mmCIF file of C-alpha atoms in Angstrom:
data_model
loop_
_atom_site.group_PDB
_atom_site.id
_atom_site.type_symbol
_atom_site.label_atom_id
_atom_site.label_comp_id
_atom_site.label_asym_id
_atom_site.label_seq_id
_atom_site.Cartn_x
_atom_site.Cartn_y
_atom_site.Cartn_z
ATOM 1 C CA MET J 1367 -5.815 -20.318 -14.969
ATOM 2 C CA LEU J 1368 -9.031 -20.781 -12.962
ATOM 3 C CA TYR J 1369 -7.294 -23.707 -11.030
ATOM 4 C CA TYR J 1370 -4.321 -21.383 -10.337
ATOM 5 C CA LEU J 1371 -6.666 -18.581 -9.130
ATOM 6 C CA VAL J 1372 -8.489 -21.100 -6.715
ATOM 7 C CA ARG J 1373 -5.242 -22.227 -5.197
ATOM 8 C CA ARG J 1374 -3.902 -18.911 -4.600
ATOM 9 C CA ILE J 1375 -7.081 -18.053 -3.034
ATOM 10 C CA LEU J 1376 -6.875 -20.817 -0.682
ATOM 11 C CA GLN J 1377 -3.233 -20.080 0.077
ATOM 12 C CA ALA J 1378 -4.353 -16.509 0.895
ATOM 13 C CA ILE J 1379 -6.942 -17.591 3.508
ATOM 14 C CA PRO J 1380 -4.412 -18.996 6.213
ATOM 15 C CA VAL J 1381 -2.272 -15.915 5.674
ATOM 16 C CA LEU J 1382 -5.363 -13.612 6.414
ATOM 17 C CA ILE J 1383 -6.065 -15.638 9.491
ATOM 18 C CA GLY J 1384 -2.563 -15.866 10.747
ATOM 19 C CA THR J 1385 -2.202 -12.208 10.329
ATOM 20 C CA THR J 1386 -5.413 -11.252 12.138
ATOM 21 C CA PHE J 1387 -4.458 -13.569 14.913
ATOM 22 C CA LEU J 1388 -1.057 -11.998 15.451
ATOM 23 C CA ILE J 1389 -2.287 -8.467 15.318
ATOM 24 C CA TYR J 1390 -5.085 -9.250 17.600
ATOM 25 C CA PHE J 1391 -2.691 -11.006 19.928
ATOM 26 C CA MET J 1392 -0.278 -7.968 19.997
ATOM 27 C CA VAL J 1393 -2.984 -5.537 20.626
ATOM 28 C CA PHE J 1394 -4.419 -7.766 23.466
ATOM 29 C CA ALA J 1395 -1.075 -7.955 24.982
ATOM 30 C CA MET J 1396 -0.686 -4.205 25.095
ATOM 31 C CA PRO J 1397 -0.465 -2.961 28.920
ATOM 32 C CA GLY J 1398 -3.112 -1.131 30.392
ATOM 33 C CA ASN J 1399 -6.948 -1.359 30.125
ATOM 34 C CA PRO J 1400 -7.999 0.888 27.237
ATOM 35 C CA ILE J 1401 -11.498 1.487 28.711
ATOM 36 C CA LEU J 1402 -9.866 3.220 31.653
ATOM 37 C CA GLY J 1403 -7.944 5.374 28.948
ATOM 38 C CA LEU J 1404 -11.346 7.017 27.889
ATOM 39 C CA PHE J 1405 -11.857 8.472 31.294
ATOM 40 C CA GLY J 1406 -8.515 10.200 31.609
ATOM 41 C CA ASP J 1407 -7.879 11.247 35.163
ATOM 42 C CA ARG J 1408 -11.344 10.577 36.457
ATOM 43 C CA ALA J 1409 -12.233 7.405 38.105
ATOM 44 C CA PRO J 1410 -14.940 5.478 36.374
ATOM 45 C CA ASN J 1411 -18.043 4.236 38.168
ATOM 46 C CA PRO J 1412 -17.173 0.557 38.751
ATOM 47 C CA ALA J 1413 -20.749 -0.444 37.280
ATOM 48 C CA LEU J 1414 -19.981 1.628 34.131
ATOM 49 C CA LEU J 1415 -16.491 0.057 33.529
ATOM 50 C CA GLU J 1416 -18.014 -3.224 34.036
ATOM 51 C CA ARG J 1417 -20.702 -2.721 31.500
ATOM 52 C CA LEU J 1418 -18.293 -1.353 28.976
ATOM 53 C CA GLU J 1419 -15.798 -4.240 29.425
ATOM 54 C CA GLU J 1420 -18.626 -6.455 28.877
ATOM 55 C CA GLN J 1421 -19.703 -4.657 25.722
ATOM 56 C CA TYR J 1422 -16.440 -4.883 24.257
ATOM 57 C CA GLN J 1423 -15.754 -8.311 25.572
ATOM 58 C CA PHE J 1424 -12.406 -7.365 27.548
ATOM 59 C CA ASN J 1425 -13.556 -9.374 30.301
ATOM 60 C CA GLN J 1426 -13.162 -12.553 28.087
ATOM 61 C CA PRO J 1427 -10.059 -14.684 27.617
ATOM 62 C CA PHE J 1428 -8.072 -13.845 24.660
ATOM 63 C CA ILE J 1429 -8.971 -16.729 22.547
ATOM 64 C CA VAL J 1430 -12.593 -16.296 23.014
ATOM 65 C CA GLN J 1431 -12.312 -12.488 21.998
ATOM 66 C CA TYR J 1432 -10.200 -13.592 18.860
ATOM 67 C CA LEU J 1433 -12.803 -16.280 17.893
ATOM 68 C CA ASN J 1434 -15.582 -13.951 18.476
ATOM 69 C CA TYR J 1435 -14.095 -11.416 16.465
ATOM 70 C CA LEU J 1436 -13.313 -13.739 13.558
ATOM 71 C CA GLY J 1437 -16.802 -15.032 13.624
ATOM 72 C CA ASN J 1438 -18.133 -11.298 13.323
ATOM 73 C CA VAL J 1439 -15.549 -10.619 10.558
ATOM 74 C CA LEU J 1440 -16.682 -13.584 8.510
ATOM 75 C CA GLN J 1441 -20.199 -12.280 8.683
ATOM 76 C CA GLY J 1442 -19.019 -8.800 7.677
ATOM 77 C CA ASN J 1443 -19.220 -7.108 11.071
ATOM 78 C CA PHE J 1444 -15.882 -5.643 12.179
ATOM 79 C CA GLY J 1445 -17.364 -4.403 15.580
ATOM 80 C CA LEU J 1446 -17.536 -0.885 17.282
ATOM 81 C CA SER J 1447 -15.116 1.794 18.084
ATOM 82 C CA PHE J 1448 -15.002 3.174 21.443
ATOM 83 C CA SER J 1449 -17.016 6.242 20.234
ATOM 84 C CA GLY J 1450 -19.802 3.809 19.477
ATOM 85 C CA GLN J 1451 -19.403 4.070 15.838
ATOM 86 C CA SER J 1452 -19.409 0.821 13.605
ATOM 87 C CA VAL J 1453 -15.881 0.114 12.331
ATOM 88 C CA ASN J 1454 -17.500 -0.677 8.965
ATOM 89 C CA GLU J 1455 -18.693 2.917 8.668
ATOM 90 C CA ILE J 1456 -15.219 4.087 9.398
ATOM 91 C CA LEU J 1457 -13.630 1.895 6.906
ATOM 92 C CA ALA J 1458 -16.184 2.913 4.288
ATOM 93 C CA ARG J 1459 -15.195 6.611 5.061
ATOM 94 C CA THR J 1460 -11.527 6.372 5.268
ATOM 95 C CA PHE J 1461 -10.552 3.763 2.787
ATOM 96 C CA PRO J 1462 -11.491 5.411 -0.349
ATOM 97 C CA VAL J 1463 -9.406 8.299 0.458
ATOM 98 C CA THR J 1464 -6.422 6.199 1.052
ATOM 99 C CA LEU J 1465 -6.951 4.321 -1.973
ATOM 100 C CA GLN J 1466 -7.401 7.430 -3.968
ATOM 101 C CA LEU J 1467 -4.109 8.642 -2.495
ATOM 102 C CA ALA J 1468 -2.561 5.506 -3.366
ATOM 103 C CA ALA J 1469 -3.851 5.351 -6.861
ATOM 104 C CA ILE J 1470 -2.562 8.980 -7.430
ATOM 105 C CA ALA J 1471 0.935 7.850 -6.364
ATOM 106 C CA ILE J 1472 1.140 4.607 -8.189
ATOM 107 C CA VAL J 1473 0.126 6.335 -11.631
ATOM 108 C CA ILE J 1474 2.799 8.804 -10.985
ATOM 109 C CA GLU J 1475 5.357 6.205 -10.008
ATOM 110 C CA ILE J 1476 4.475 4.023 -13.127
ATOM 111 C CA VAL J 1477 4.868 6.892 -15.615
ATOM 112 C CA VAL J 1478 8.002 8.453 -14.175
ATOM 113 C CA ALA J 1479 9.755 5.007 -13.437
ATOM 114 C CA LEU J 1480 9.033 3.553 -16.750
ATOM 115 C CA ALA J 1481 10.032 6.761 -18.579
ATOM 116 C CA LEU J 1482 13.314 7.178 -16.865
ATOM 117 C CA GLY J 1483 13.939 3.433 -16.795
ATOM 118 C CA LEU J 1484 13.383 3.085 -20.400
ATOM 119 C CA ILE J 1485 15.654 6.069 -21.428
ATOM 120 C CA SER J 1486 18.189 4.927 -19.130
ATOM 121 C CA GLY J 1487 18.307 1.263 -20.225
ATOM 122 C CA LEU J 1488 18.320 2.172 -24.096
ATOM 123 C CA ARG J 1489 21.034 4.902 -23.655
ATOM 124 C CA PRO J 1490 23.216 3.791 -20.558
ATOM 125 C CA GLY J 1491 25.703 6.356 -19.642
ATOM 126 C CA GLY J 1492 23.696 9.287 -21.023
ATOM 127 C CA ILE J 1493 22.479 12.253 -19.260
ATOM 128 C CA VAL J 1494 19.117 10.766 -18.228
ATOM 129 C CA ASP J 1495 20.903 7.599 -17.100
ATOM 130 C CA TYR J 1496 23.176 9.742 -14.792
ATOM 131 C CA PHE J 1497 20.166 12.134 -13.749
ATOM 132 C CA SER J 1498 18.111 8.972 -12.787
ATOM 133 C CA LEU J 1499 21.020 7.383 -10.846
ATOM 134 C CA GLY J 1500 21.389 10.601 -8.666
ATOM 135 C CA PHE J 1501 17.874 11.077 -8.480
ATOM 136 C CA SER J 1502 17.101 7.546 -7.330
ATOM 137 C CA LEU J 1503 20.177 7.670 -4.603
ATOM 138 C CA LEU J 1504 18.757 11.028 -3.473
ATOM 139 C CA LEU J 1505 15.364 9.631 -2.735
ATOM 140 C CA ILE J 1506 16.608 6.366 -1.378
ATOM 141 C CA SER J 1507 18.581 8.414 1.474
ATOM 142 C CA MET J 1508 15.883 10.874 2.341
ATOM 143 C CA PRO J 1509 13.098 9.821 5.127
ATOM 144 C CA ILE J 1510 9.504 10.124 4.090
ATOM 145 C CA PHE J 1511 8.739 12.848 6.700
ATOM 146 C CA VAL J 1512 11.694 14.937 5.211
ATOM 147 C CA LEU J 1513 10.000 14.635 1.765
ATOM 148 C CA CYS J 1514 6.820 15.712 3.097
ATOM 149 C CA PHE J 1515 8.028 18.747 4.711
ATOM 150 C CA ILE J 1516 10.150 19.975 2.002
ATOM 151 C CA ALA J 1517 7.248 19.402 -0.438
ATOM 152 C CA GLN J 1518 4.975 21.257 1.906
ATOM 153 C CA PHE J 1519 7.103 24.092 2.531
ATOM 154 C CA PHE J 1520 8.513 24.914 -0.942
ATOM 155 C CA PHE J 1521 5.629 23.955 -3.350
ATOM 156 C CA ALA J 1522 2.672 24.804 -0.999
ATOM 157 C CA VAL J 1523 3.680 27.546 1.410
ATOM 158 C CA GLN J 1524 6.534 29.275 -0.852
ATOM 159 C CA LEU J 1525 5.414 28.760 -4.363
ATOM 160 C CA GLY J 1526 1.532 28.254 -3.695
ATOM 161 C CA TRP J 1527 1.315 25.729 -6.354
ATOM 162 C CA PHE J 1528 -0.597 23.318 -4.031
ATOM 163 C CA SER J 1529 -2.716 23.331 -0.757
ATOM 164 C CA PRO J 1530 -0.407 22.801 2.027
ATOM 165 C CA THR J 1531 -3.127 20.480 3.725
ATOM 166 C CA VAL J 1532 -6.033 18.359 2.500
ATOM 167 C CA GLY J 1533 -8.588 18.532 5.282
ATOM 168 C CA ALA J 1534 -12.031 17.534 4.343
ATOM 169 C CA ASN J 1535 -11.509 18.458 0.690
ATOM 170 C CA THR J 1536 -10.190 15.316 -0.803
ATOM 171 C CA SER J 1537 -10.444 16.414 -4.643
ATOM 172 C CA ILE J 1538 -7.636 15.272 -6.922
ATOM 173 C CA GLY J 1539 -6.106 18.774 -6.907
ATOM 174 C CA ASN J 1540 -5.615 18.558 -3.125
ATOM 175 C CA MET J 1541 -4.320 15.074 -2.978
ATOM 176 C CA LEU J 1542 -1.806 15.635 -5.746
ATOM 177 C CA LEU J 1543 1.025 16.884 -3.415
ATOM 178 C CA PRO J 1544 0.943 14.057 -0.952
ATOM 179 C CA GLY J 1545 0.546 11.704 -3.852
ATOM 180 C CA ILE J 1546 3.658 13.000 -5.431
ATOM 181 C CA VAL J 1547 5.485 12.758 -2.179
ATOM 182 C CA LEU J 1548 4.328 9.139 -1.831
ATOM 183 C CA ALA J 1549 5.329 8.318 -5.432
ATOM 184 C CA LEU J 1550 8.674 9.727 -4.775
ATOM 185 C CA PHE J 1551 9.379 7.607 -1.758
ATOM 186 C CA VAL J 1552 9.016 4.416 -3.633
ATOM 187 C CA ILE J 1553 10.053 5.463 -7.106
ATOM 188 C CA ALA J 1554 13.883 4.783 -6.677
ATOM 189 C CA THR J 1555 13.728 0.884 -6.913
ATOM 190 C CA PRO J 1556 11.407 0.686 -9.923
ATOM 191 C CA ILE J 1557 13.683 3.104 -11.999
ATOM 192 C CA ARG J 1558 16.643 0.987 -11.560
ATOM 193 C CA LEU J 1559 14.919 -2.211 -12.054
ATOM 194 C CA ALA J 1560 13.181 -0.843 -15.208
ATOM 195 C CA ARG J 1561 16.811 0.417 -16.351
ATOM 196 C CA THR J 1562 18.300 -2.900 -15.686
ATOM 197 C CA SER J 1563 15.575 -4.983 -17.212
ATOM 198 C CA VAL J 1564 15.423 -2.957 -20.457
ATOM 199 C CA MET J 1565 19.255 -3.375 -20.983
ATOM 200 C CA GLU J 1566 19.065 -7.047 -20.494
ATOM 201 C CA THR J 1567 16.164 -7.284 -22.973
ATOM 202 C CA SER J 1568 17.674 -5.069 -25.465
ATOM 203 C CA ARG J 1569 20.586 -7.799 -25.638
ATOM 204 C CA SER J 1570 18.224 -10.599 -26.271
ATOM 205 C CA ASP J 1571 18.264 -12.685 -29.599
ATOM 206 C CA PHE J 1572 14.569 -11.909 -30.269
ATOM 207 C CA VAL J 1573 15.176 -8.356 -30.248
ATOM 208 C CA ARG J 1574 18.323 -8.640 -32.656
ATOM 209 C CA THR J 1575 16.124 -10.921 -34.823
ATOM 210 C CA ALA J 1576 13.372 -8.164 -34.941
ATOM 211 C CA TYR J 1577 15.950 -5.538 -35.810
ATOM 212 C CA SER J 1578 17.314 -8.046 -38.539
ATOM 213 C CA LYS J 1579 13.856 -8.579 -39.959
ATOM 214 C CA GLY J 1580 13.675 -4.798 -40.656
ATOM 215 C CA LEU J 1581 11.600 -3.739 -37.919
ATOM 216 C CA SER J 1582 11.875 -0.020 -37.063
ATOM 217 C CA ARG J 1583 12.995 1.118 -33.590
ATOM 218 C CA ARG J 1584 9.632 2.545 -32.925
ATOM 219 C CA ARG J 1585 8.100 -1.000 -33.385
ATOM 220 C CA VAL J 1586 10.929 -3.021 -31.502
ATOM 221 C CA VAL J 1587 11.105 -0.765 -28.180
ATOM 222 C CA PRO J 1588 7.467 -0.724 -27.232
ATOM 223 C CA VAL J 1589 6.394 -4.225 -28.532
ATOM 224 C CA HIS J 1590 9.553 -6.428 -27.959
ATOM 225 C CA ILE J 1591 11.654 -4.433 -25.444
ATOM 226 C CA LEU J 1592 9.287 -2.499 -23.133
ATOM 227 C CA ARG J 1593 6.536 -5.378 -22.885
ATOM 228 C CA ASN J 1594 9.289 -8.032 -21.930
ATOM 229 C CA SER J 1595 10.864 -5.807 -19.581
ATOM 230 C CA LEU J 1596 7.702 -5.283 -17.493
ATOM 231 C CA ILE J 1597 7.485 -8.443 -15.577
ATOM 232 C CA PRO J 1598 9.951 -7.668 -12.739
ATOM 233 C CA VAL J 1599 8.930 -4.012 -12.724
ATOM 234 C CA THR J 1600 5.213 -5.153 -12.617
ATOM 235 C CA THR J 1601 6.074 -7.043 -9.431
ATOM 236 C CA GLN J 1602 7.693 -4.165 -7.820
ATOM 237 C CA PHE J 1603 4.745 -1.883 -8.644
ATOM 238 C CA GLY J 1604 2.158 -4.324 -7.119
ATOM 239 C CA SER J 1605 4.440 -4.454 -3.939
ATOM 240 C CA ASP J 1606 4.626 -0.524 -3.996
ATOM 241 C CA PHE J 1607 0.695 -0.227 -4.195
ATOM 242 C CA GLY J 1608 0.374 -2.388 -1.028
ATOM 243 C CA LEU J 1609 2.997 -0.469 0.526
ATOM 244 C CA LEU J 1610 1.532 2.931 -0.308
ATOM 245 C CA ILE J 1611 -1.821 1.900 1.152
ATOM 246 C CA VAL J 1612 -0.161 0.559 4.489
ATOM 247 C CA GLY J 1613 2.762 3.092 4.777
ATOM 248 C CA ALA J 1614 0.612 6.285 4.183
ATOM 249 C CA THR J 1615 0.316 6.910 7.919
ATOM 250 C CA VAL J 1616 3.224 9.703 8.019
ATOM 251 C CA THR J 1617 2.180 11.423 4.808
ATOM 252 C CA GLU J 1618 -1.606 11.387 5.875
ATOM 253 C CA GLY J 1619 -0.521 12.866 9.291
ATOM 254 C CA ILE J 1620 1.701 15.677 7.787
ATOM 255 C CA PHE J 1621 -0.835 16.593 5.035
ATOM 256 C CA ASN J 1622 -3.918 15.955 7.382
ATOM 257 C CA VAL J 1623 -5.630 13.564 4.916
ATOM 258 C CA PRO J 1624 -8.663 12.023 6.350
ATOM 259 C CA GLY J 1625 -7.681 8.443 5.422
ATOM 260 C CA VAL J 1626 -6.498 5.225 7.003
ATOM 261 C CA GLY J 1627 -3.252 6.364 8.462
ATOM 262 C CA ASN J 1628 -4.651 8.981 10.717
ATOM 263 C CA THR J 1629 -7.545 6.787 11.875
ATOM 264 C CA LEU J 1630 -5.302 3.909 12.409
ATOM 265 C CA TYR J 1631 -2.844 5.840 14.475
ATOM 266 C CA GLN J 1632 -5.597 7.265 16.587
ATOM 267 C CA ALA J 1633 -6.982 3.765 17.121
ATOM 268 C CA ILE J 1634 -3.622 2.510 18.376
ATOM 269 C CA ILE J 1635 -3.197 5.363 20.827
ATOM 270 C CA ARG J 1636 -6.572 4.652 22.296
ATOM 271 C CA GLY J 1637 -6.079 0.798 22.367
ATOM 272 C CA GLU J 1638 -9.305 0.082 19.992
ATOM 273 C CA ARG J 1639 -8.712 -3.543 19.499
ATOM 274 C CA PRO J 1640 -11.593 -3.749 16.779
ATOM 275 C CA THR J 1641 -10.580 -0.907 14.912
ATOM 276 C CA VAL J 1642 -6.819 -1.605 14.634
ATOM 277 C CA VAL J 1643 -7.268 -5.229 13.907
ATOM 278 C CA SER J 1644 -10.107 -4.621 11.347
ATOM 279 C CA PHE J 1645 -8.011 -1.960 9.482
ATOM 280 C CA VAL J 1646 -4.893 -4.224 9.370
ATOM 281 C CA THR J 1647 -7.212 -7.155 8.306
ATOM 282 C CA VAL J 1648 -8.470 -4.895 5.199
ATOM 283 C CA MET J 1649 -4.969 -3.797 4.473
ATOM 284 C CA VAL J 1650 -3.613 -7.423 4.195
ATOM 285 C CA LEU J 1651 -6.696 -8.323 2.293
ATOM 286 C CA ILE J 1652 -6.096 -5.786 -0.500
ATOM 287 C CA TYR J 1653 -2.236 -6.414 -0.395
ATOM 288 C CA LEU J 1654 -2.944 -10.102 -1.076
ATOM 289 C CA ILE J 1655 -5.667 -9.393 -3.766
ATOM 290 C CA VAL J 1656 -3.219 -6.855 -5.595
ATOM 291 C CA ASN J 1657 -0.379 -9.791 -5.507
ATOM 292 C CA ILE J 1658 -2.765 -12.248 -6.974
ATOM 293 C CA VAL J 1659 -3.644 -9.643 -9.790
ATOM 294 C CA ILE J 1660 0.023 -9.165 -10.451
ATOM 295 C CA ASP J 1661 0.625 -12.813 -10.970
ATOM 296 C CA LEU J 1662 -2.334 -13.014 -13.199
ATOM 297 C CA LEU J 1663 -0.852 -10.278 -15.371
ATOM 298 C CA TYR J 1664 2.135 -12.242 -16.159
ATOM 299 C CA ALA J 1665 0.573 -14.391 -18.670
ATOM 300 C CA ALA J 1666 -0.619 -11.080 -20.379
ATOM 301 C CA LEU J 1667 2.611 -9.696 -20.526
ATOM 302 C CA ASP J 1668 4.617 -12.708 -21.599
ATOM 303 C CA PRO J 1669 2.674 -15.250 -23.616
ATOM 304 C CA ARG J 1670 5.175 -18.049 -22.738
ATOM 305 C CA ILE J 1671 3.977 -18.238 -19.194
ATOM 306 C CA ARG J 1672 1.396 -20.675 -18.443
ATOM 307 C CA TYR J 1673 -0.078 -21.539 -15.162
ATOM 308 C CA ALA J 1674 0.433 -25.419 -14.271
ATOM 309 C CA LYS J 1675 -2.450 -27.389 -12.760
#
């Protein structure tokens, strides 16, 4: 397993470098001078403009800027924002909020998806199966911003069960409603995937053998059926966790969550190259780590899986 882990880490390095290069190139290719945008309609002093461009290395060729940025990243320095604040400090302030939101969403997704998928797979054609099918189709057809506004209006404004916005109070109670919305946004696929996987596993020879040996249904379902059905679903959960971190921009904006999404959106508007590239770099890094962890979980879920050297 150690050899496999080292190999996966080595494979992730060019992916990370290539991603930062593409993002940096796209941000660099954006039209206009972002420094001029800081002054609005006012004309900046030429000396001040030149000093700011030199400070943020905008007067250097693209490849020089990128290599300098990459060298700083390898030293743990993500640069400065246009406000003069360290991007490291912004990351340290905003990423825990987004990670908390994604963690709440993924826990809700896992519990609901496995429950509905398991019941639907064990009893296809039942009430729960038809309900999960309709529920999944409804969620797939609904954009995330519609889900946000519906949840915010009915459950926060009308019923008063949740706070309509998060703001500075990022407690679990305040983050619960946007977490539920994010979970609903990605929950349809794992529900159907869990149902299909449970149905296929239930027809396997080892399940019939377990029943023929006299094992009870309470023993067979969690140990033999559910465990062996988790491999494809676990892969989906890993992908969804990365998606929740990256794709929480709309949800954070509507619910005023002070996380990565809001900060990244503002950085894109201002053309802050270090902030945008640094945030995307950390997102890609987290996504790669999650996928490596998911691959390592396969052996724990299925003892027949071995990692070849």
